[in-house]
XYZ file of C-alpha atoms in Angstrom:
343
model
C 0.194 -0.061 -0.008
C 2.782 2.032 0.817
C 4.409 1.770 -2.688
C 1.281 2.528 -4.271
C 0.644 5.800 -1.953
C 4.304 6.735 -3.148
C 3.524 6.097 -6.758
C 0.322 8.291 -6.832
C 2.217 10.985 -5.045
C 4.489 10.936 -7.647
C 1.983 11.160 -10.425
C 0.064 13.690 -8.812
C 3.422 15.562 -8.520
C 4.222 15.271 -12.345
C 0.762 16.520 -13.261
C 1.253 19.728 -10.807
C 4.447 20.595 -12.398
C 2.697 20.196 -15.674
C -0.065 22.398 -14.641
C 2.031 25.007 -13.347
C 4.167 25.284 -16.493
C 1.136 25.481 -18.747
C -0.342 28.215 -16.720
C 2.944 30.240 -16.296
C 3.542 29.704 -19.885
C -0.034 30.709 -21.158
C 0.175 33.634 -18.663
C 3.413 34.979 -19.955
C 2.166 34.352 -23.664
C -0.887 36.412 -23.391
C 0.471 38.927 -21.026
C 3.028 39.911 -23.506
C 0.311 40.206 -26.175
C -1.626 42.331 -23.847
C 1.572 44.869 -23.432
C 2.294 44.953 -27.164
C -0.763 44.857 -28.967
C -1.807 48.277 -30.106
C -5.364 47.773 -29.309
C -4.913 46.523 -25.672
C -2.160 48.067 -23.500
C -0.589 49.693 -26.692
C 3.204 49.721 -25.898
C 4.711 48.149 -29.226
C 8.225 48.087 -27.873
C 9.231 44.315 -28.043
C 13.177 44.926 -27.434
C 12.449 47.065 -24.546
C 10.087 44.524 -22.874
C 12.410 41.879 -23.501
C 15.636 43.765 -21.850
C 13.112 44.546 -19.029
C 12.781 40.435 -18.681
C 16.417 40.023 -19.076
C 17.421 42.450 -16.312
C 15.056 41.247 -14.097
C 15.729 37.653 -14.505
C 19.492 38.005 -14.328
C 19.272 39.583 -11.451
C 17.473 37.188 -9.566
C 19.426 34.337 -10.680
C 22.673 36.149 -9.613
C 20.504 36.364 -6.134
C 19.836 32.345 -6.604
C 23.067 31.473 -7.676
C 25.793 33.911 -5.609
C 24.009 35.308 -2.935
C 21.548 32.732 -1.571
C 23.528 29.861 -3.135
C 20.579 27.872 -3.665
C 21.667 26.888 -7.258
C 25.294 25.523 -7.846
C 27.121 27.439 -10.766
C 28.715 25.724 -13.366
C 32.734 25.557 -13.389
C 33.160 27.760 -16.895
C 36.334 29.611 -18.249
C 36.409 32.776 -19.722
C 37.404 31.176 -23.048
C 34.506 28.792 -22.978
C 32.107 31.743 -22.273
C 33.250 33.690 -25.196
C 33.206 30.800 -27.540
C 29.982 28.975 -26.244
C 27.613 31.101 -24.255
C 28.156 34.570 -26.381
C 26.819 33.175 -29.680
C 24.165 31.365 -27.849
C 22.990 34.518 -25.859
C 23.267 36.709 -29.015
C 20.902 33.803 -30.833
C 18.419 34.117 -27.833
C 18.488 37.947 -27.945
C 17.517 37.417 -31.684
C 14.987 34.927 -31.080
C 13.201 36.850 -28.206
C 13.242 40.435 -29.993
C 11.593 38.821 -33.255
C 8.944 36.477 -31.266
C 8.270 39.472 -28.953
C 7.561 41.400 -32.274
C 5.166 39.241 -33.717
C 2.533 39.591 -31.353
C 2.201 43.269 -32.394
C 0.735 41.647 -36.055
C -0.679 38.176 -35.420
C -3.047 36.865 -33.198
C -1.684 34.416 -30.348
C -3.542 31.628 -31.927
C -1.806 31.871 -35.220
C 1.626 32.562 -33.331
C 1.272 28.948 -31.811
C 0.716 27.383 -35.339
C 3.605 28.847 -36.724
C 5.908 27.540 -33.543
C 4.858 23.793 -34.381
C 7.710 24.554 -37.326
C 10.267 24.298 -34.266
C 11.306 20.208 -34.939
C 11.386 20.891 -38.670
C 13.909 23.873 -37.981
C 15.930 21.907 -35.520
C 16.323 18.988 -38.229
C 17.339 20.825 -41.188
C 19.734 22.736 -39.240
C 21.210 19.581 -37.947
C 21.636 18.305 -41.380
C 22.945 21.704 -42.870
C 25.679 21.517 -40.243
C 25.995 17.606 -40.707
C 24.912 16.888 -36.894
C 22.181 14.658 -37.641
C 21.862 12.119 -40.343
C 19.159 12.558 -43.240
C 16.496 10.110 -43.183
C 14.165 9.874 -45.508
C 11.274 9.033 -43.065
C 12.230 11.938 -40.544
C 11.882 14.140 -43.778
C 8.607 13.094 -44.739
C 7.671 13.669 -41.435
C 9.106 17.070 -41.385
C 7.337 17.744 -44.846
C 4.002 16.907 -43.271
C 4.494 19.303 -40.442
C 5.449 22.007 -42.840
C 2.565 21.242 -45.034
C 0.090 21.635 -42.216
C 1.501 24.833 -41.141
C 0.922 26.220 -44.717
C -2.721 25.109 -44.442
C -3.082 26.754 -41.135
C -1.481 30.155 -42.838
C -3.530 30.048 -45.848
C -6.707 29.653 -43.410
C -5.539 32.461 -41.619
C -8.186 35.632 -41.726
C -5.744 38.098 -40.602
C -2.695 37.228 -42.394
C 0.181 39.488 -42.086
C 3.483 38.711 -44.040
C 5.851 40.722 -42.107
C 4.384 39.363 -38.918
C 5.111 35.935 -40.473
C 8.311 36.752 -41.536
C 9.175 37.863 -37.924
C 7.646 34.398 -36.166
C 9.542 32.524 -39.024
C 13.082 34.347 -38.278
C 12.389 33.729 -34.418
C 11.777 30.087 -35.068
C 14.973 29.597 -37.357
C 17.146 31.552 -34.499
C 15.566 29.522 -31.668
C 16.209 26.413 -33.489
C 19.873 27.501 -34.140
C 20.393 28.443 -30.382
C 18.904 24.962 -29.273
C 21.298 22.978 -31.672
C 24.124 25.052 -30.927
C 23.487 24.338 -26.895
C 24.010 20.962 -27.914
C 27.091 21.216 -29.754
C 29.105 23.915 -27.840
C 27.916 23.173 -23.900
C 26.342 19.418 -23.773
C 28.845 17.849 -25.993
C 31.626 19.470 -23.678
C 29.634 17.854 -20.341
C 28.414 21.018 -19.515
C 24.653 20.928 -18.732
C 23.033 24.378 -17.676
C 19.619 24.156 -16.290
C 17.152 27.279 -16.641
C 18.638 29.076 -13.405
C 22.134 28.621 -14.315
C 21.195 29.560 -18.022
C 19.811 32.553 -16.962
C 22.515 33.555 -14.823
C 25.247 33.077 -17.758
C 23.112 33.854 -20.844
C 20.387 36.699 -19.510
C 23.415 39.321 -19.105
C 24.855 38.217 -22.377
C 21.343 38.631 -24.199
C 20.661 41.992 -22.433
C 23.930 43.419 -23.918
C 22.960 42.243 -27.381
C 19.562 43.763 -27.285
C 21.064 47.342 -26.253
C 22.276 47.767 -30.043
C 19.077 47.531 -32.001
C 17.156 49.176 -28.719
C 19.401 52.293 -29.059
C 18.817 52.424 -32.795
C 15.317 51.398 -33.136
C 13.128 52.311 -29.992
C 15.029 54.566 -27.870
C 14.604 57.520 -30.399
C 10.935 56.642 -30.312
C 10.723 56.100 -26.362
C 12.332 59.471 -26.048
C 9.738 61.369 -27.888
C 6.848 59.822 -26.112
C 7.165 61.727 -23.062
C 3.452 60.976 -22.238
C 4.553 57.345 -21.060
C 4.534 56.524 -17.653
C 6.359 53.537 -16.194
C 4.006 51.330 -14.606
C 5.845 49.258 -12.170
C 2.858 46.739 -10.974
C 2.394 45.906 -14.911
C 5.885 45.255 -16.193
C 7.100 44.095 -12.450
C 4.691 41.286 -12.560
C 5.453 40.328 -16.264
C 8.747 39.888 -15.451
C 8.003 37.770 -12.464
C 5.878 35.409 -14.803
C 8.646 35.475 -16.969
C 11.085 34.343 -14.067
C 8.685 31.994 -12.442
C 8.049 30.146 -15.949
C 11.943 29.575 -16.077
C 11.669 27.852 -12.574
C 8.764 26.085 -13.751
C 10.570 24.545 -16.638
C 13.438 23.645 -13.898
C 11.153 21.892 -11.938
C 9.318 20.129 -15.144
C 12.328 18.941 -16.792
C 14.160 17.956 -13.062
C 11.090 16.160 -12.111
C 9.937 14.474 -15.191
C 11.702 14.768 -18.507
C 12.199 16.913 -21.492
C 9.640 14.995 -23.585
C 6.809 15.295 -20.717
C 7.487 19.040 -21.487
C 7.150 18.669 -25.190
C 3.714 16.748 -24.831
C 2.801 19.426 -22.116
C 3.600 22.250 -25.006
C 1.021 20.662 -27.354
C -1.872 20.768 -24.635
C -0.499 24.436 -23.844
C -0.954 25.208 -27.641
C -4.451 23.945 -27.883
C -5.367 25.677 -24.966
C -4.153 28.966 -25.954
C -5.971 28.508 -29.462
C -9.023 27.999 -27.843
C -8.519 30.945 -25.242
C -7.461 33.280 -28.317
C -10.642 32.357 -30.096
C -12.988 32.475 -27.021
C -11.478 35.169 -24.820
C -9.423 37.517 -26.979
C -12.186 37.041 -29.607
C -9.343 36.245 -32.337
C -10.605 34.623 -35.769
C -10.064 30.956 -35.831
C -11.102 29.163 -39.301
C -11.830 25.734 -40.010
C -9.039 26.010 -42.368
C -6.806 27.131 -39.699
C -7.495 24.131 -37.121
C -7.298 21.493 -40.006
C -3.992 22.902 -40.711
C -2.554 22.881 -37.383
C -4.118 19.416 -36.539
C -1.914 17.998 -39.492
C 0.995 19.693 -38.164
C 0.166 18.364 -34.585
C -0.148 14.999 -35.780
C 3.372 15.248 -37.211
C 4.795 16.781 -34.427
C 3.628 14.045 -32.401
C 4.944 11.191 -34.277
C 8.128 13.065 -34.204
C 8.146 12.979 -30.357
C 6.897 9.074 -30.338
C 10.015 8.614 -32.666
C 12.299 10.321 -30.603
C 11.044 8.607 -27.588
C 11.585 5.317 -29.151
C 15.043 5.971 -30.515
C 16.032 7.178 -26.729
C 14.506 3.753 -25.429
C 16.303 1.797 -28.068
C 19.820 3.574 -27.093
C 19.049 3.065 -23.274
C 18.457 -0.922 -24.191
C 21.355 -1.207 -26.093
C 23.587 0.839 -23.382
C 22.193 -1.755 -20.740
C 22.750 -4.691 -22.999
C 26.442 -3.687 -23.419
C 26.914 -3.336 -19.576
C 25.224 -6.554 -18.970
C 27.853 -8.214 -21.446
C 30.865 -6.423 -19.748
C 29.110 -7.643 -16.241
C 28.962 -11.152 -17.804
C 32.592 -11.139 -19.144
C 33.872 -10.004 -15.675
C 31.826 -12.746 -14.009
C 33.503 -15.173 -16.740
C 37.115 -14.137 -16.007
C 36.492 -14.659 -12.169
C 35.196 -18.036 -12.491
C 38.569 -18.762 -14.604
C 40.743 -17.639 -12.487
C 39.024 -19.116 -9.337
C 39.178 -22.529 -11.527
C 43.061 -21.994 -12.292
C 43.711 -21.272 -8.575
C 41.733 -24.514 -7.655
C 43.653 -26.399 -10.125
C 47.095 -25.115 -8.434
C 45.963 -25.901 -5.007
C 45.101 -29.641 -6.117
């Protein structure tokens, strides 16, 4: 009975982590849309908003790592930081800038549909830099996801080519960042959790964002003298963004990255429903059919990844068993030779 209680508790905790992550991810997306949309809060400054997030998150991450010592920092040389973290920070800055900019031009529901292209972008970049091998069945799956997104775009009532371009650029930069994390950090045995990731990457990201901010947004903000910085609105928004990173830390740490992928699909459908019912965005039947095709493709991609991981683990276990069996045979042979010499 104690075992079943423990299992039930573990399952309930996993569901709680998933629910917290979905809620916070949902909140950050809708909150950002509210701030940036010209018809809502009307503060269309995506670089400034991203910089506020980065400043807030890097400050809190510094407190957690250096002051309260709740999270262990990673041993990192200056050379490794410049060659690995700086390029990742630059890509993160571009990804956040373009993805936040897209909220000004596109509906929340359509943005979620375009984000379904992430596995396609990651796989394509992996092939281009010869990190992943070309597989015809995986490529067919990627084409089906792309076809689904194209159908969803065709059915979009308020299609904006500039907004779509911004979101596609954001997906491209984010996919490159994810691939580079595997090459520049994971391959070198360095694993950053969301808190240490913010500690190292957020200040670098903030520094990179200063360049376009000075050119693009600072002159406009200087002229907008009527604007009053609302500490409650922006403070709560930044707190939600940091809490989301903490939730990712908990979700991946206590469950798995695959659980987060599945939870992400649930979140996307909830956002589409919310966008249609509450924000009153137009979601057409062609939109939904297209996204459903893309969703099936993404689900199959995640399933194939899980099967590959299981196969790799099984192979690793079989190799370990063979090594152990070999050691036992050697020990038996040695014992047999000792017995012979004693006789």
